[in-house]
Short mmCIF file of C-alpha atoms in Angstrom, two decimals:
data_model
loop_
_atom_site.label_atom_id
_atom_site.label_comp_id
_atom_site.label_asym_id
_atom_site.label_seq_id
_atom_site.Cartn_x
_atom_site.Cartn_y
_atom_site.Cartn_z
CA MET A 14 16.73 2.75 -62.21
CA ALA A 15 19.93 3.37 -64.16
CA LYS A 16 20.79 6.95 -65.01
CA ALA A 17 20.15 7.73 -68.70
CA LYS A 18 23.23 8.46 -70.78
CA ASN A 19 23.77 12.17 -71.37
CA PRO A 20 23.01 12.77 -75.08
CA VAL A 21 25.28 15.83 -75.16
CA SER A 22 28.94 15.01 -75.76
CA ASN A 23 31.85 17.43 -76.01
CA ARG A 24 35.46 17.82 -77.08
CA ILE A 25 36.51 20.16 -74.31
CA ARG A 26 39.32 17.97 -73.01
CA LYS A 27 40.87 17.65 -76.49
CA LEU A 28 40.48 21.36 -77.15
CA ARG A 29 42.13 22.25 -73.85
CA PHE A 30 45.17 20.21 -74.75
CA GLU A 31 45.29 21.77 -78.19
CA HIS A 32 45.33 25.20 -76.53
CA ASP A 33 48.64 24.98 -74.68
CA GLU A 34 47.29 22.34 -72.30
CA MET A 35 44.95 24.82 -70.71
CA THR A 36 43.98 23.64 -67.23
CA GLN A 37 40.42 23.08 -66.11
CA ALA A 38 40.91 25.83 -63.53
CA ASP A 39 41.97 28.33 -66.23
CA LEU A 40 39.05 27.53 -68.49
CA ALA A 41 36.60 27.51 -65.58
CA ALA A 42 37.77 30.96 -64.49
CA ARG A 43 37.37 32.31 -68.03
CA ILE A 44 33.79 31.09 -68.37
CA GLY A 45 32.69 31.90 -64.83
CA VAL A 46 32.05 28.49 -63.30
CA SER A 47 33.84 26.43 -60.66
CA ARG A 48 36.51 23.93 -61.69
CA GLN A 49 34.25 21.15 -60.42
CA THR A 50 31.42 22.32 -62.68
CA LEU A 51 33.75 22.37 -65.68
CA ASN A 52 34.91 18.88 -64.73
CA ALA A 53 31.26 17.74 -64.63
CA ILE A 54 30.63 19.29 -68.07
CA GLU A 55 33.77 17.71 -69.51
CA GLY A 56 32.85 14.31 -68.07
CA GLY A 57 29.29 14.46 -69.39
CA LYS A 58 27.75 14.61 -65.91
CA TYR A 59 26.22 18.02 -66.50
CA SER A 60 24.93 19.70 -69.66
CA PRO A 61 25.72 23.42 -69.43
CA SER A 62 23.36 26.26 -70.22
CA LEU A 63 23.49 27.67 -73.74
CA GLU A 64 25.28 30.74 -72.38
CA VAL A 65 28.08 28.71 -70.77
CA ALA A 66 28.33 26.52 -73.89
CA PHE A 67 28.81 29.64 -76.04
CA ARG A 68 31.40 31.00 -73.58
CA ILE A 69 33.38 27.75 -73.83
CA ALA A 70 33.23 27.79 -77.64
CA ARG A 71 34.35 31.42 -77.69
CA VAL A 72 37.43 30.66 -75.56
CA PHE A 73 38.52 28.09 -78.18
CA HIS A 74 37.47 30.30 -81.14
CA LYS A 75 35.25 27.49 -82.40
CA PRO A 76 31.60 27.33 -83.43
CA LEU A 77 29.37 25.64 -80.86
CA GLU A 78 28.92 22.47 -82.91
CA GLU A 79 32.67 21.87 -82.97
CA VAL A 80 32.71 21.80 -79.19
CA PHE A 81 29.40 20.11 -78.39
CA ALA A 82 27.43 17.41 -80.20
CA PHE A 83 23.93 16.10 -79.60
CA ASP A 84 23.85 12.32 -79.87
CA GLY A 85 20.21 11.83 -78.91
CA GLY A 86 17.21 11.11 -81.10
CA ALA A 87 15.06 13.70 -82.90
CA MET B 17 37.30 13.83 -53.37
CA SER B 18 37.40 17.19 -55.09
CA ALA B 19 34.41 19.25 -54.07
CA SER B 20 33.46 22.82 -54.85
CA PHE B 21 32.94 25.26 -52.01
CA GLU B 22 29.18 24.98 -52.52
CA GLU B 23 29.28 21.20 -52.23
CA LYS B 24 31.37 21.45 -49.07
CA SER B 25 28.78 23.91 -47.78
CA VAL B 26 26.05 21.30 -48.26
CA TRP B 27 28.05 18.79 -46.21
CA ILE B 28 28.57 21.37 -43.46
CA GLN B 29 24.84 22.11 -43.41
CA VAL B 30 24.01 18.40 -43.17
CA VAL B 31 26.35 17.88 -40.23
CA SER B 32 25.07 20.96 -38.41
CA LEU B 33 21.44 19.97 -39.05
CA VAL B 34 21.89 16.39 -37.86
CA VAL B 35 23.93 17.33 -34.80
CA ALA B 36 21.81 20.29 -33.68
CA LEU B 37 18.24 19.65 -34.79
CA GLY B 38 18.70 15.86 -34.74
CA GLY B 39 20.02 16.16 -31.20
CA TYR B 40 17.02 18.29 -30.28
CA LEU B 41 14.61 15.72 -31.70
CA VAL B 42 16.23 12.85 -29.77
CA ALA B 43 16.11 14.84 -26.52
CA ALA B 44 12.53 15.97 -27.25
CA PHE B 45 11.54 12.35 -27.87
CA TRP B 46 12.77 11.32 -24.43
CA MET B 47 11.09 14.33 -22.83
CA ALA B 48 7.81 13.44 -24.53
CA ARG B 49 8.17 9.83 -23.36
CA ALA B 50 8.70 11.12 -19.83
CA GLY B 51 5.36 12.89 -20.08
CA VAL B 52 6.46 16.49 -20.69
CA THR B 53 3.57 18.11 -22.55
CA GLU B 54 4.17 21.81 -21.92
CA LEU B 55 5.47 23.56 -25.01
CA ALA B 56 7.45 26.04 -22.90
CA ALA B 57 9.53 23.19 -21.48
CA TYR B 58 10.96 22.47 -24.93
CA MET B 59 11.84 26.08 -25.74
CA PRO B 60 15.28 26.26 -24.01
CA LEU B 61 16.25 23.02 -25.73
CA PHE B 62 15.12 24.28 -29.12
CA VAL B 63 16.82 27.67 -28.73
CA GLY B 64 19.99 25.84 -27.67
CA ALA B 65 19.78 23.62 -30.76
CA VAL B 66 19.44 26.65 -33.03
CA VAL B 67 22.43 28.34 -31.37
CA VAL B 68 24.52 25.15 -31.76
CA GLN B 69 23.50 24.91 -35.41
CA VAL B 70 24.51 28.52 -36.11
CA ILE B 71 27.86 28.01 -34.37
CA LEU B 72 28.54 24.82 -36.34
CA LEU B 73 27.66 26.58 -39.60
CA ILE B 74 29.99 29.49 -38.84
CA VAL B 75 32.87 27.24 -37.73
CA GLY B 76 32.37 24.85 -40.67
CA HIS B 77 32.22 27.54 -43.32
CA THR B 78 35.17 29.40 -41.80
CA ALA B 79 37.25 26.21 -41.85
CA ALA B 80 36.19 25.47 -45.43
CA ALA B 81 37.06 29.03 -46.47
CA ILE B 82 40.53 28.67 -44.95
CA VAL B 83 41.15 25.44 -46.87
CA GLN B 84 39.66 26.65 -50.15
CA LYS B 85 38.91 30.15 -51.43
CA PRO B 86 35.12 30.58 -51.37
CA GLU B 87 33.45 30.86 -54.76
CA ASP B 88 30.01 32.16 -55.65
CA ALA B 89 27.44 29.55 -56.62
CA ASP B 90 27.46 28.95 -60.37
CA GLU B 91 24.62 27.72 -62.59
CA ARG B 92 25.17 24.04 -61.70
CA ASP B 93 25.06 24.79 -57.98
CA ARG B 94 21.82 26.75 -58.41
CA ILE B 95 20.18 24.02 -60.50
CA ILE B 96 21.19 21.35 -57.99
CA ALA B 97 19.66 23.41 -55.17
CA TRP B 98 16.44 24.00 -57.14
CA ARG B 99 16.13 20.32 -58.06
CA ALA B 100 16.59 19.25 -54.45
CA GLU B 101 14.05 21.77 -53.18
CA ALA B 102 11.50 20.74 -55.81
CA ARG B 103 11.83 17.09 -54.78
CA SER B 104 11.86 17.55 -51.00
CA SER B 105 9.62 20.51 -50.13
CA TRP B 106 6.47 18.35 -50.34
CA ILE B 107 7.50 16.75 -47.04
CA LEU B 108 7.34 20.09 -45.26
CA ALA B 109 4.02 20.82 -46.97
CA ILE B 110 2.57 17.54 -45.68
CA GLY B 111 3.89 18.36 -42.20
CA ALA B 112 2.23 21.78 -42.31
CA LEU B 113 -1.01 20.24 -43.50
CA ALA B 114 -0.84 17.64 -40.72
CA ALA B 115 -0.19 20.40 -38.16
CA VAL B 116 -3.22 22.40 -39.33
CA SER B 117 -5.35 19.25 -39.20
CA MET B 118 -4.12 18.54 -35.67
CA LEU B 119 -5.03 22.08 -34.58
CA ALA B 120 -8.51 21.60 -36.06
CA MET B 121 -8.83 18.42 -34.01
CA ASN B 122 -7.75 20.25 -30.82
CA VAL B 123 -4.56 18.20 -30.42
CA GLU B 124 -2.20 19.70 -27.83
CA THR B 125 0.04 22.37 -29.37
CA VAL B 126 3.19 20.61 -28.20
CA TRP B 127 2.45 17.74 -30.59
CA VAL B 128 1.72 20.17 -33.40
CA ALA B 129 5.12 21.76 -32.81
CA HIS B 130 6.82 18.35 -32.81
CA VAL B 131 5.20 17.45 -36.13
CA LEU B 132 6.28 20.73 -37.70
CA ILE B 133 9.87 20.39 -36.50
CA VAL B 134 10.11 16.75 -37.63
CA ALA B 135 8.74 17.72 -41.07
CA LEU B 136 11.23 20.59 -41.31
CA PHE B 137 14.10 18.29 -40.29
CA VAL B 138 13.21 15.48 -42.70
CA SER B 139 12.46 17.83 -45.61
CA THR B 140 15.70 19.75 -45.15
CA LEU B 141 17.80 16.62 -44.65
CA ILE B 142 16.40 14.91 -47.74
CA GLY B 143 16.99 18.11 -49.73
CA TYR B 144 20.66 18.09 -48.71
CA VAL B 145 21.05 14.38 -49.48
CA LEU B 146 19.52 14.92 -52.94
CA GLN B 147 22.01 17.73 -53.53
CA MET B 148 24.89 15.45 -52.54
CA ILE B 149 23.66 12.78 -54.95
CA ASP B 150 23.36 15.29 -57.82
CA TYR B 151 26.85 16.65 -57.12
CA ARG B 152 28.42 13.17 -57.18
CA ARG B 153 26.33 11.37 -59.78
CA GLY B 154 25.46 14.22 -62.12
CA PHE B 155 22.08 14.74 -63.73
#
């Protein structure tokens, strides 16, 4: 059975580059996860908890919906 | 392959489990085939397997810590561990149930012990494999 597409998308990669090309390791350290976990979030392989999502948005000084989007149904 | 310390830890645990407990099970199989039915005869082998497993875990984690600074498990690591446990612990439960049933039927204790150890081995191994899949494939 094929794995369902993750309905949560994000703009983390773009935002990192807009913020002085922040590395994954830097962002991961600031939000308290491993670099591999941030990589999984960025690549859509893992949907973070609400707390981590808010931490990421706070680092970029953006509201949550400018970082994450829900592309699933109702 | 870029793996977090926790993912590397899973690999180390798989190797130590397969080498130590897997080795025990192979040796125990041949002992059972040779007609050894005394539980005490298996004890030195089992204790040896546990000691080997502990040594492999220490050496593996020390080597991994030298290569990469250890990090605490984060939320993804914890969820992956929970998911794997939820999907593999039923095997151990069935093994325990089978062992109790065997005791009720007066089966020799050595066979009860074998069933419990096989269930523990399979349940743990499948749990680790499920963790590896979640780490690589995502969920």
